[in-house]
PDB file of C-alpha atoms in Angstrom:
ATOM      1  CA  UNK A 744       6.969 -25.983-265.236  1.00  0.00           C
ATOM      2  CA  UNK A 745       6.520 -22.418-264.425  1.00  0.00           C
ATOM      3  CA  UNK A 746       5.200 -19.886-267.121  1.00  0.00           C
ATOM      4  CA  UNK A 747       2.173 -18.073-268.125  1.00  0.00           C
ATOM      5  CA  UNK A 748      -0.846 -18.592-269.593  1.00  0.00           C
ATOM      6  CA  UNK A 749      -1.353 -16.040-272.884  1.00  0.00           C
ATOM      7  CA  UNK A 750      -4.697 -15.717-274.335  1.00  0.00           C
ATOM      8  CA  UNK A 751      -5.779 -13.526-276.801  1.00  0.00           C
ATOM      9  CA  UNK A 752      -9.463 -12.336-277.794  1.00  0.00           C
ATOM     10  CA  UNK A 753     -10.510 -11.847-281.451  1.00  0.00           C
ATOM     11  CA  UNK A 754     -13.728 -11.404-283.115  1.00  0.00           C
ATOM     12  CA  UNK A 755     -14.777 -14.885-284.778  1.00  0.00           C
ATOM     13  CA  UNK A 756     -14.701 -13.378-288.288  1.00  0.00           C
ATOM     14  CA  UNK A 757     -11.708 -11.086-288.126  1.00  0.00           C
ATOM     15  CA  UNK A 758      -9.053 -12.003-290.823  1.00  0.00           C
ATOM     16  CA  UNK A 759      -5.427 -11.260-290.896  1.00  0.00           C
ATOM     17  CA  UNK A 760      -3.602 -12.151-294.242  1.00  0.00           C
ATOM     18  CA  UNK A 761      -6.927 -13.389-295.687  1.00  0.00           C
ATOM     19  CA  UNK A 762      -7.146 -16.159-292.922  1.00  0.00           C
ATOM     20  CA  UNK A 763      -9.615 -16.261-289.667  1.00  0.00           C
ATOM     21  CA  UNK A 764      -7.251 -14.589-287.062  1.00  0.00           C
ATOM     22  CA  UNK A 765      -7.751 -17.227-284.453  1.00  0.00           C
ATOM     23  CA  UNK A 766      -6.669 -19.873-286.830  1.00  0.00           C
ATOM     24  CA  UNK A 767      -3.528 -17.716-288.035  1.00  0.00           C
ATOM     25  CA  UNK A 768      -2.616 -17.191-284.486  1.00  0.00           C
ATOM     26  CA  UNK A 769      -2.669 -20.972-284.048  1.00  0.00           C
ATOM     27  CA  UNK A 770      -0.654 -21.683-287.094  1.00  0.00           C
ATOM     28  CA  UNK A 771       2.023 -18.898-286.273  1.00  0.00           C
ATOM     29  CA  UNK A 772       2.340 -20.467-282.707  1.00  0.00           C
ATOM     30  CA  UNK A 773       3.047 -23.778-284.101  1.00  0.00           C
ATOM     31  CA  UNK A 774       5.385 -22.554-286.688  1.00  0.00           C
ATOM     32  CA  UNK A 775       7.349 -20.801-283.657  1.00  0.00           C
ATOM     33  CA  UNK A 776       7.721 -24.111-282.159  1.00  0.00           C
ATOM     34  CA  UNK A 777       5.447 -23.754-279.291  1.00  0.00           C
ATOM     35  CA  UNK A 778       3.985 -27.205-277.818  1.00  0.00           C
ATOM     36  CA  UNK A 779      -0.076 -26.215-278.209  1.00  0.00           C
ATOM     37  CA  UNK A 780      -2.693 -23.893-278.169  1.00  0.00           C
ATOM     38  CA  UNK A 781      -6.537 -23.796-278.115  1.00  0.00           C
ATOM     39  CA  UNK A 782      -9.363 -21.649-279.648  1.00  0.00           C
ATOM     40  CA  UNK A 783     -12.788 -21.399-277.966  1.00  0.00           C
ATOM     41  CA  UNK A 784     -15.673 -19.665-279.175  1.00  0.00           C
ATOM     42  CA  UNK A 785     -17.922 -17.943-276.491  1.00  0.00           C
ATOM     43  CA  UNK A 786     -21.485 -17.897-276.062  1.00  0.00           C
ATOM     44  CA  UNK A 787     -21.607 -14.047-275.633  1.00  0.00           C
ATOM     45  CA  UNK A 788     -19.429 -11.390-274.701  1.00  0.00           C
ATOM     46  CA  UNK A 789     -18.808  -7.627-275.013  1.00  0.00           C
ATOM     47  CA  UNK A 790     -15.536  -5.550-275.635  1.00  0.00           C
ATOM     48  CA  UNK A 791     -13.996  -2.144-275.036  1.00  0.00           C
ATOM     49  CA  UNK A 792     -16.888  -0.439-276.862  1.00  0.00           C
ATOM     50  CA  UNK A 793     -19.531  -2.114-274.718  1.00  0.00           C
ATOM     51  CA  UNK A 794     -21.306  -3.742-277.545  1.00  0.00           C
ATOM     52  CA  UNK A 795     -22.824  -6.806-276.685  1.00  0.00           C
ATOM     53  CA  UNK A 796     -22.195  -9.965-278.921  1.00  0.00           C
ATOM     54  CA  UNK A 797     -24.255 -12.894-278.578  1.00  0.00           C
ATOM     55  CA  UNK A 798     -25.329 -15.924-280.697  1.00  0.00           C
ATOM     56  CA  UNK A 799     -29.015 -15.870-282.006  1.00  0.00           C
ATOM     57  CA  UNK A 800     -30.507 -18.679-283.951  1.00  0.00           C
ATOM     58  CA  UNK A 801     -31.270 -16.676-287.074  1.00  0.00           C
ATOM     59  CA  UNK A 802     -28.120 -14.494-286.841  1.00  0.00           C
ATOM     60  CA  UNK A 803     -24.948 -15.748-288.557  1.00  0.00           C
ATOM     61  CA  UNK A 804     -22.890 -12.480-288.322  1.00  0.00           C
ATOM     62  CA  UNK A 805     -19.937 -14.270-286.869  1.00  0.00           C
ATOM     63  CA  UNK A 806     -18.709 -11.640-284.463  1.00  0.00           C
ATOM     64  CA  UNK A 807     -18.691 -13.633-281.137  1.00  0.00           C
ATOM     65  CA  UNK A 808     -15.365 -13.461-279.289  1.00  0.00           C
ATOM     66  CA  UNK A 809     -13.056 -16.140-279.779  1.00  0.00           C
ATOM     67  CA  UNK A 810     -10.451 -16.908-277.136  1.00  0.00           C
ATOM     68  CA  UNK A 811      -7.270 -18.425-278.183  1.00  0.00           C
ATOM     69  CA  UNK A 812      -4.629 -19.446-275.553  1.00  0.00           C
ATOM     70  CA  UNK A 813      -1.362 -20.911-274.911  1.00  0.00           C
ATOM     71  CA  UNK A 814       0.717 -22.082-271.940  1.00  0.00           C
ATOM     72  CA  UNK A 815       4.067 -20.732-272.618  1.00  0.00           C
ATOM     73  CA  UNK A 816       7.409 -19.748-270.890  1.00  0.00           C
ATOM     74  CA  UNK A 817       7.887 -16.209-270.048  1.00  0.00           C
ATOM     75  CA  UNK A 818      10.320 -16.048-272.970  1.00  0.00           C
ATOM     76  CA  UNK A 819       8.159 -17.628-275.311  1.00  0.00           C
ATOM     77  CA  UNK A 820       5.551 -15.123-274.383  1.00  0.00           C
ATOM     78  CA  UNK A 821       7.752 -12.229-274.951  1.00  0.00           C
ATOM     79  CA  UNK A 822       8.883 -13.702-278.287  1.00  0.00           C
ATOM     80  CA  UNK A 823       5.235 -14.358-279.231  1.00  0.00           C
ATOM     81  CA  UNK A 824       4.047 -10.757-278.395  1.00  0.00           C
ATOM     82  CA  UNK A 825       6.698  -8.941-280.267  1.00  0.00           C
ATOM     83  CA  UNK A 826       6.281 -11.096-283.198  1.00  0.00           C
ATOM     84  CA  UNK A 827       2.506 -10.343-283.459  1.00  0.00           C
ATOM     85  CA  UNK A 828       3.105  -6.550-283.139  1.00  0.00           C
ATOM     86  CA  UNK A 829       5.709  -6.566-286.025  1.00  0.00           C
ATOM     87  CA  UNK A 830       3.269  -8.415-288.275  1.00  0.00           C
ATOM     88  CA  UNK A 831       0.898  -5.292-287.710  1.00  0.00           C
ATOM     89  CA  UNK A 832      -1.742  -7.060-285.384  1.00  0.00           C
ATOM     90  CA  UNK A 833      -3.323  -5.153-282.275  1.00  0.00           C
ATOM     91  CA  UNK A 834      -4.799  -7.786-280.101  1.00  0.00           C
ATOM     92  CA  UNK A 835      -5.978  -7.668-276.568  1.00  0.00           C
ATOM     93  CA  UNK A 836      -4.312 -10.155-274.320  1.00  0.00           C
ATOM     94  CA  UNK A 837      -4.060 -11.490-271.002  1.00  0.00           C
ATOM     95  CA  UNK A 838      -1.095 -12.881-269.480  1.00  0.00           C
ATOM     96  CA  UNK A 839      -1.373 -14.988-266.140  1.00  0.00           C
ATOM     97  CA  UNK A 840       1.330 -16.586-264.264  1.00  0.00           C
ATOM     98  CA  UNK A 841       0.566 -20.555-264.378  1.00  0.00           C
ATOM     99  CA  UNK A 842       2.238 -23.750-263.248  1.00  0.00           C
ATOM    100  CA  UNK A 843       1.776 -26.578-265.682  1.00  0.00           C
ATOM    101  CA  UNK A 844       2.726 -30.241-265.726  1.00  0.00           C
ATOM    102  CA  UNK A 845       1.730 -33.618-266.433  1.00  0.00           C
ATOM    103  CA  UNK A 846      -0.055 -35.656-263.618  1.00  0.00           C
ATOM    104  CA  UNK A 847       2.245 -38.901-264.163  1.00  0.00           C
ATOM    105  CA  UNK A 848       5.340 -36.869-263.870  1.00  0.00           C
ATOM    106  CA  UNK A 849       6.887 -38.562-266.926  1.00  0.00           C
ATOM    107  CA  UNK A 850       7.321 -35.348-269.272  1.00  0.00           C
ATOM    108  CA  UNK A 851       7.747 -31.842-268.888  1.00  0.00           C
ATOM    109  CA  UNK A 852       5.907 -29.171-270.748  1.00  0.00           C
ATOM    110  CA  UNK A 853       8.633 -28.662-273.383  1.00  0.00           C
ATOM    111  CA  UNK A 854       8.372 -32.513-274.234  1.00  0.00           C
ATOM    112  CA  UNK A 855      11.748 -33.649-272.376  1.00  0.00           C
ATOM    113  CA  UNK A 856      11.894 -36.233-269.758  1.00  0.00           C
ATOM    114  CA  UNK A 857      13.120 -35.620-266.194  1.00  0.00           C
ATOM    115  CA  UNK A 858      16.251 -37.232-265.134  1.00  0.00           C
ATOM    116  CA  UNK A 859      15.846 -40.039-262.639  1.00  0.00           C
TER     117      UNK A 859
END
């Protein structure tokens, strides 16, 4: 499949509709019928304001970056970005072209089986 890797960066403790933003993003993607997504917590990072966020043993601030990523078709990515904007979210994202598939060739990203 030719498509894109769409990933968003949110602060670990950021909330939307009283839910953690990364959890909300994953749930929204699932409800829109996308076939998978993942969230990864960073060890350290900095954003547009240049403030370094990093984990310290005694610090439980919860402001580390979380990367939430999806492999989607271009149409799905367009639909998701539009949906998120309509929900009032302002999120930084990256959209990178990607080729994705399975090593055994039995199934496509959308779950269908190729014709023999």
